[in-house]
Amino acid sequence: MRQIDELKQKLAAGGAGRDIISEAKEICGVKVLATRVEGIKLSSLRDFVDHLRDKLGGGIVLVAAQEDGKLSTVCSVSKEITKKVKAGDLLKAFFEHTGGRGGGRPDFAQGGGGDPEKVPEALEDLYSVVEKALSA
């Protein structure tokens, strides 16, 4: 079962020639990646998000995943950034668009539920939320 989850992670990360890391934006000197993937369970999504953050060399990563009609979202923030940006605050801003609930630590938060149709708008808005927090 673990191998299947790992394979799904790899497919989500690079499926159809998609280079998720190249989707990251730099905001106030911090790499930020907010994206959506399909078919990853929450248990594997945590590791997937940490893997993406490590590949970025630190920064902020928020990934929304839909599997079997359920939406799961995980956010990871490098510890050195948590004085200005907290993972739970970013998750809360995401869920303001989609619905759903979640929480966690300043460097890591997760949640679920909400309207998958509103994910693109929520992901795009996240960059503005990060810019505002980093500029403060």
PDB file of C-alpha atoms in Angstrom:
ATOM      1  CA  MET A   1       0.000   0.000   0.000  1.00  0.00           C
ATOM      2  CA  ARG A   2       2.842   2.385   0.842  1.00  0.00           C
ATOM      3  CA  GLN A   3       4.373   1.781  -2.590  1.00  0.00           C
ATOM      4  CA  ILE A   4       1.098   2.723  -4.262  1.00  0.00           C
ATOM      5  CA  ASP A   5       0.976   5.987  -2.301  1.00  0.00           C
ATOM      6  CA  GLU A   6       4.593   6.745  -3.242  1.00  0.00           C
ATOM      7  CA  LEU A   7       3.814   6.078  -6.897  1.00  0.00           C
ATOM      8  CA  LYS A   8       0.804   8.405  -6.728  1.00  0.00           C
ATOM      9  CA  GLN A   9       3.073  11.111  -5.243  1.00  0.00           C
ATOM     10  CA  LYS A  10       5.518  10.736  -8.105  1.00  0.00           C
ATOM     11  CA  LEU A  11       2.746  10.854 -10.685  1.00  0.00           C
ATOM     12  CA  ALA A  12       1.198  13.936  -9.070  1.00  0.00           C
ATOM     13  CA  ALA A  13       4.595  15.639  -8.926  1.00  0.00           C
ATOM     14  CA  GLY A  14       5.534  14.974 -12.510  1.00  0.00           C
ATOM     15  CA  GLY A  15       2.411  13.761 -14.221  1.00  0.00           C
ATOM     16  CA  ALA A  16       1.949  14.798 -17.846  1.00  0.00           C
ATOM     17  CA  GLY A  17       5.371  16.454 -17.903  1.00  0.00           C
ATOM     18  CA  ARG A  18       4.380  18.893 -15.168  1.00  0.00           C
ATOM     19  CA  ASP A  19       7.257  20.430 -13.240  1.00  0.00           C
ATOM     20  CA  ILE A  20       5.590  21.610 -10.043  1.00  0.00           C
ATOM     21  CA  ILE A  21       8.753  23.247  -8.695  1.00  0.00           C
ATOM     22  CA  SER A  22       8.876  25.583 -11.715  1.00  0.00           C
ATOM     23  CA  GLU A  23       5.432  26.904 -10.697  1.00  0.00           C
ATOM     24  CA  ALA A  24       6.909  28.524  -7.567  1.00  0.00           C
ATOM     25  CA  LYS A  25       6.983  32.309  -7.353  1.00  0.00           C
ATOM     26  CA  GLU A  26       9.469  34.440  -5.461  1.00  0.00           C
ATOM     27  CA  ILE A  27       7.815  36.959  -3.156  1.00  0.00           C
ATOM     28  CA  CYS A  28       9.973  39.316  -1.088  1.00  0.00           C
ATOM     29  CA  GLY A  29      12.897  36.908  -1.462  1.00  0.00           C
ATOM     30  CA  VAL A  30      10.882  33.845  -0.363  1.00  0.00           C
ATOM     31  CA  LYS A  31       9.971  30.986  -2.684  1.00  0.00           C
ATOM     32  CA  VAL A  32       6.229  30.309  -2.566  1.00  0.00           C
ATOM     33  CA  LEU A  33       4.396  27.416  -4.185  1.00  0.00           C
ATOM     34  CA  ALA A  34       0.617  27.041  -4.072  1.00  0.00           C
ATOM     35  CA  THR A  35      -0.691  24.229  -6.258  1.00  0.00           C
ATOM     36  CA  ARG A  36      -3.262  21.503  -6.730  1.00  0.00           C
ATOM     37  CA  VAL A  37      -2.665  17.802  -7.322  1.00  0.00           C
ATOM     38  CA  GLU A  38      -4.951  14.836  -7.804  1.00  0.00           C
ATOM     39  CA  GLY A  39      -5.086  11.446  -6.132  1.00  0.00           C
ATOM     40  CA  ILE A  40      -2.864  11.807  -3.076  1.00  0.00           C
ATOM     41  CA  LYS A  41      -4.196  10.774   0.336  1.00  0.00           C
ATOM     42  CA  LEU A  42      -3.652  13.118   3.293  1.00  0.00           C
ATOM     43  CA  SER A  43      -1.133  10.724   4.878  1.00  0.00           C
ATOM     44  CA  SER A  44       1.083  10.920   1.771  1.00  0.00           C
ATOM     45  CA  LEU A  45       0.336  14.591   1.135  1.00  0.00           C
ATOM     46  CA  ARG A  46       2.264  15.610   4.254  1.00  0.00           C
ATOM     47  CA  ASP A  47       5.455  13.975   2.996  1.00  0.00           C
ATOM     48  CA  PHE A  48       4.836  15.294  -0.521  1.00  0.00           C
ATOM     49  CA  VAL A  49       4.593  18.891   0.732  1.00  0.00           C
ATOM     50  CA  ASP A  50       7.766  18.564   2.816  1.00  0.00           C
ATOM     51  CA  HIS A  51       9.529  17.077  -0.216  1.00  0.00           C
ATOM     52  CA  LEU A  52       8.464  20.039  -2.378  1.00  0.00           C
ATOM     53  CA  ARG A  53       9.598  22.550   0.271  1.00  0.00           C
ATOM     54  CA  ASP A  54      12.977  20.809   0.498  1.00  0.00           C
ATOM     55  CA  LYS A  55      13.341  20.851  -3.312  1.00  0.00           C
ATOM     56  CA  LEU A  56      12.616  24.586  -3.256  1.00  0.00           C
ATOM     57  CA  GLY A  57      15.380  25.034  -0.696  1.00  0.00           C
ATOM     58  CA  GLY A  58      12.920  26.366   1.882  1.00  0.00           C
ATOM     59  CA  GLY A  59      10.029  28.760   1.666  1.00  0.00           C
ATOM     60  CA  ILE A  60       6.281  28.201   1.672  1.00  0.00           C
ATOM     61  CA  VAL A  61       4.364  25.337   0.079  1.00  0.00           C
ATOM     62  CA  LEU A  62       0.606  24.827   0.103  1.00  0.00           C
ATOM     63  CA  VAL A  63      -0.872  21.881  -1.783  1.00  0.00           C
ATOM     64  CA  ALA A  64      -4.553  21.097  -2.204  1.00  0.00           C
ATOM     65  CA  ALA A  65      -5.264  17.503  -3.208  1.00  0.00           C
ATOM     66  CA  GLN A  66      -8.498  15.961  -4.320  1.00  0.00           C
ATOM     67  CA  GLU A  67      -9.090  12.233  -4.071  1.00  0.00           C
ATOM     68  CA  ASP A  68     -12.431  10.479  -4.309  1.00  0.00           C
ATOM     69  CA  GLY A  69     -14.232  13.836  -4.174  1.00  0.00           C
ATOM     70  CA  LYS A  70     -12.552  14.846  -0.902  1.00  0.00           C
ATOM     71  CA  LEU A  71     -10.325  17.895  -0.624  1.00  0.00           C
ATOM     72  CA  SER A  72      -7.254  17.789   1.640  1.00  0.00           C
ATOM     73  CA  THR A  73      -4.880  20.712   2.059  1.00  0.00           C
ATOM     74  CA  VAL A  74      -1.435  20.873   3.638  1.00  0.00           C
ATOM     75  CA  CYS A  75       0.786  23.918   4.178  1.00  0.00           C
ATOM     76  CA  SER A  76       4.446  23.938   5.195  1.00  0.00           C
ATOM     77  CA  VAL A  77       6.457  27.055   6.057  1.00  0.00           C
ATOM     78  CA  SER A  78      10.215  27.074   6.697  1.00  0.00           C
ATOM     79  CA  LYS A  79      10.866  27.745  10.378  1.00  0.00           C
ATOM     80  CA  GLU A  80      12.876  30.914   9.706  1.00  0.00           C
ATOM     81  CA  ILE A  81       9.848  32.499   8.023  1.00  0.00           C
ATOM     82  CA  THR A  82       7.275  31.685  10.723  1.00  0.00           C
ATOM     83  CA  LYS A  83       7.842  34.988  12.540  1.00  0.00           C
ATOM     84  CA  LYS A  84       6.091  36.705   9.610  1.00  0.00           C
ATOM     85  CA  VAL A  85       4.004  33.950   8.005  1.00  0.00           C
ATOM     86  CA  LYS A  86       2.319  31.075   9.812  1.00  0.00           C
ATOM     87  CA  ALA A  87       1.071  27.939   8.083  1.00  0.00           C
ATOM     88  CA  GLY A  88      -2.217  28.027  10.007  1.00  0.00           C
ATOM     89  CA  ASP A  89      -2.912  31.600   8.870  1.00  0.00           C
ATOM     90  CA  LEU A  90      -2.316  30.634   5.246  1.00  0.00           C
ATOM     91  CA  LEU A  91      -4.600  27.629   5.584  1.00  0.00           C
ATOM     92  CA  LYS A  92      -7.277  29.834   7.127  1.00  0.00           C
ATOM     93  CA  ALA A  93      -6.995  32.273   4.194  1.00  0.00           C
ATOM     94  CA  PHE A  94      -7.281  29.338   1.763  1.00  0.00           C
ATOM     95  CA  PHE A  95     -10.393  28.015   3.500  1.00  0.00           C
ATOM     96  CA  GLU A  96     -12.029  31.467   3.412  1.00  0.00           C
ATOM     97  CA  HIS A  97     -12.474  30.773  -0.310  1.00  0.00           C
ATOM     98  CA  THR A  98     -13.192  27.057  -0.324  1.00  0.00           C
ATOM     99  CA  GLY A  99     -14.813  26.349   3.027  1.00  0.00           C
ATOM    100  CA  GLY A 100     -13.316  23.555   5.070  1.00  0.00           C
ATOM    101  CA  ARG A 101     -11.369  23.570   8.302  1.00  0.00           C
ATOM    102  CA  GLY A 102      -7.890  22.974   9.542  1.00  0.00           C
ATOM    103  CA  GLY A 103      -5.091  24.044  11.808  1.00  0.00           C
ATOM    104  CA  GLY A 104      -1.646  23.199  13.068  1.00  0.00           C
ATOM    105  CA  ARG A 105       1.680  24.632  14.105  1.00  0.00           C
ATOM    106  CA  PRO A 106       3.329  27.816  12.792  1.00  0.00           C
ATOM    107  CA  ASP A 107       5.470  25.733  10.401  1.00  0.00           C
ATOM    108  CA  PHE A 108       2.899  23.089   9.406  1.00  0.00           C
ATOM    109  CA  ALA A 109      -0.882  22.982   9.072  1.00  0.00           C
ATOM    110  CA  GLN A 110      -3.404  20.687   7.454  1.00  0.00           C
ATOM    111  CA  GLY A 111      -7.114  20.541   6.890  1.00  0.00           C
ATOM    112  CA  GLY A 112      -9.870  19.264   4.709  1.00  0.00           C
ATOM    113  CA  GLY A 113     -13.279  19.799   3.264  1.00  0.00           C
ATOM    114  CA  GLY A 114     -14.599  22.611   1.177  1.00  0.00           C
ATOM    115  CA  ASP A 115     -15.551  23.193  -2.423  1.00  0.00           C
ATOM    116  CA  PRO A 116     -12.959  21.825  -4.900  1.00  0.00           C
ATOM    117  CA  GLU A 117     -14.301  24.183  -7.589  1.00  0.00           C
ATOM    118  CA  LYS A 118     -13.019  27.191  -5.627  1.00  0.00           C
ATOM    119  CA  VAL A 119      -9.451  25.897  -5.251  1.00  0.00           C
ATOM    120  CA  PRO A 120      -7.931  27.819  -8.222  1.00  0.00           C
ATOM    121  CA  GLU A 121      -9.167  31.158  -6.843  1.00  0.00           C
ATOM    122  CA  ALA A 122      -7.973  30.271  -3.335  1.00  0.00           C
ATOM    123  CA  LEU A 123      -4.508  29.273  -4.587  1.00  0.00           C
ATOM    124  CA  GLU A 124      -4.090  32.485  -6.589  1.00  0.00           C
ATOM    125  CA  ASP A 125      -5.181  34.615  -3.638  1.00  0.00           C
ATOM    126  CA  LEU A 126      -2.672  32.875  -1.387  1.00  0.00           C
ATOM    127  CA  TYR A 127       0.196  34.652  -3.149  1.00  0.00           C
ATOM    128  CA  SER A 128      -1.357  38.023  -2.221  1.00  0.00           C
ATOM    129  CA  VAL A 129      -1.787  36.915   1.392  1.00  0.00           C
ATOM    130  CA  VAL A 130       1.883  35.871   1.553  1.00  0.00           C
ATOM    131  CA  GLU A 131       3.060  39.132  -0.034  1.00  0.00           C
ATOM    132  CA  LYS A 132       1.046  41.170   2.452  1.00  0.00           C
ATOM    133  CA  ALA A 133       2.438  39.196   5.417  1.00  0.00           C
ATOM    134  CA  LEU A 134       6.041  39.368   4.223  1.00  0.00           C
ATOM    135  CA  SER A 135       5.803  43.083   3.465  1.00  0.00           C
ATOM    136  CA  ALA A 136       4.481  43.941   6.929  1.00  0.00           C
TER     137      ALA A 136
END
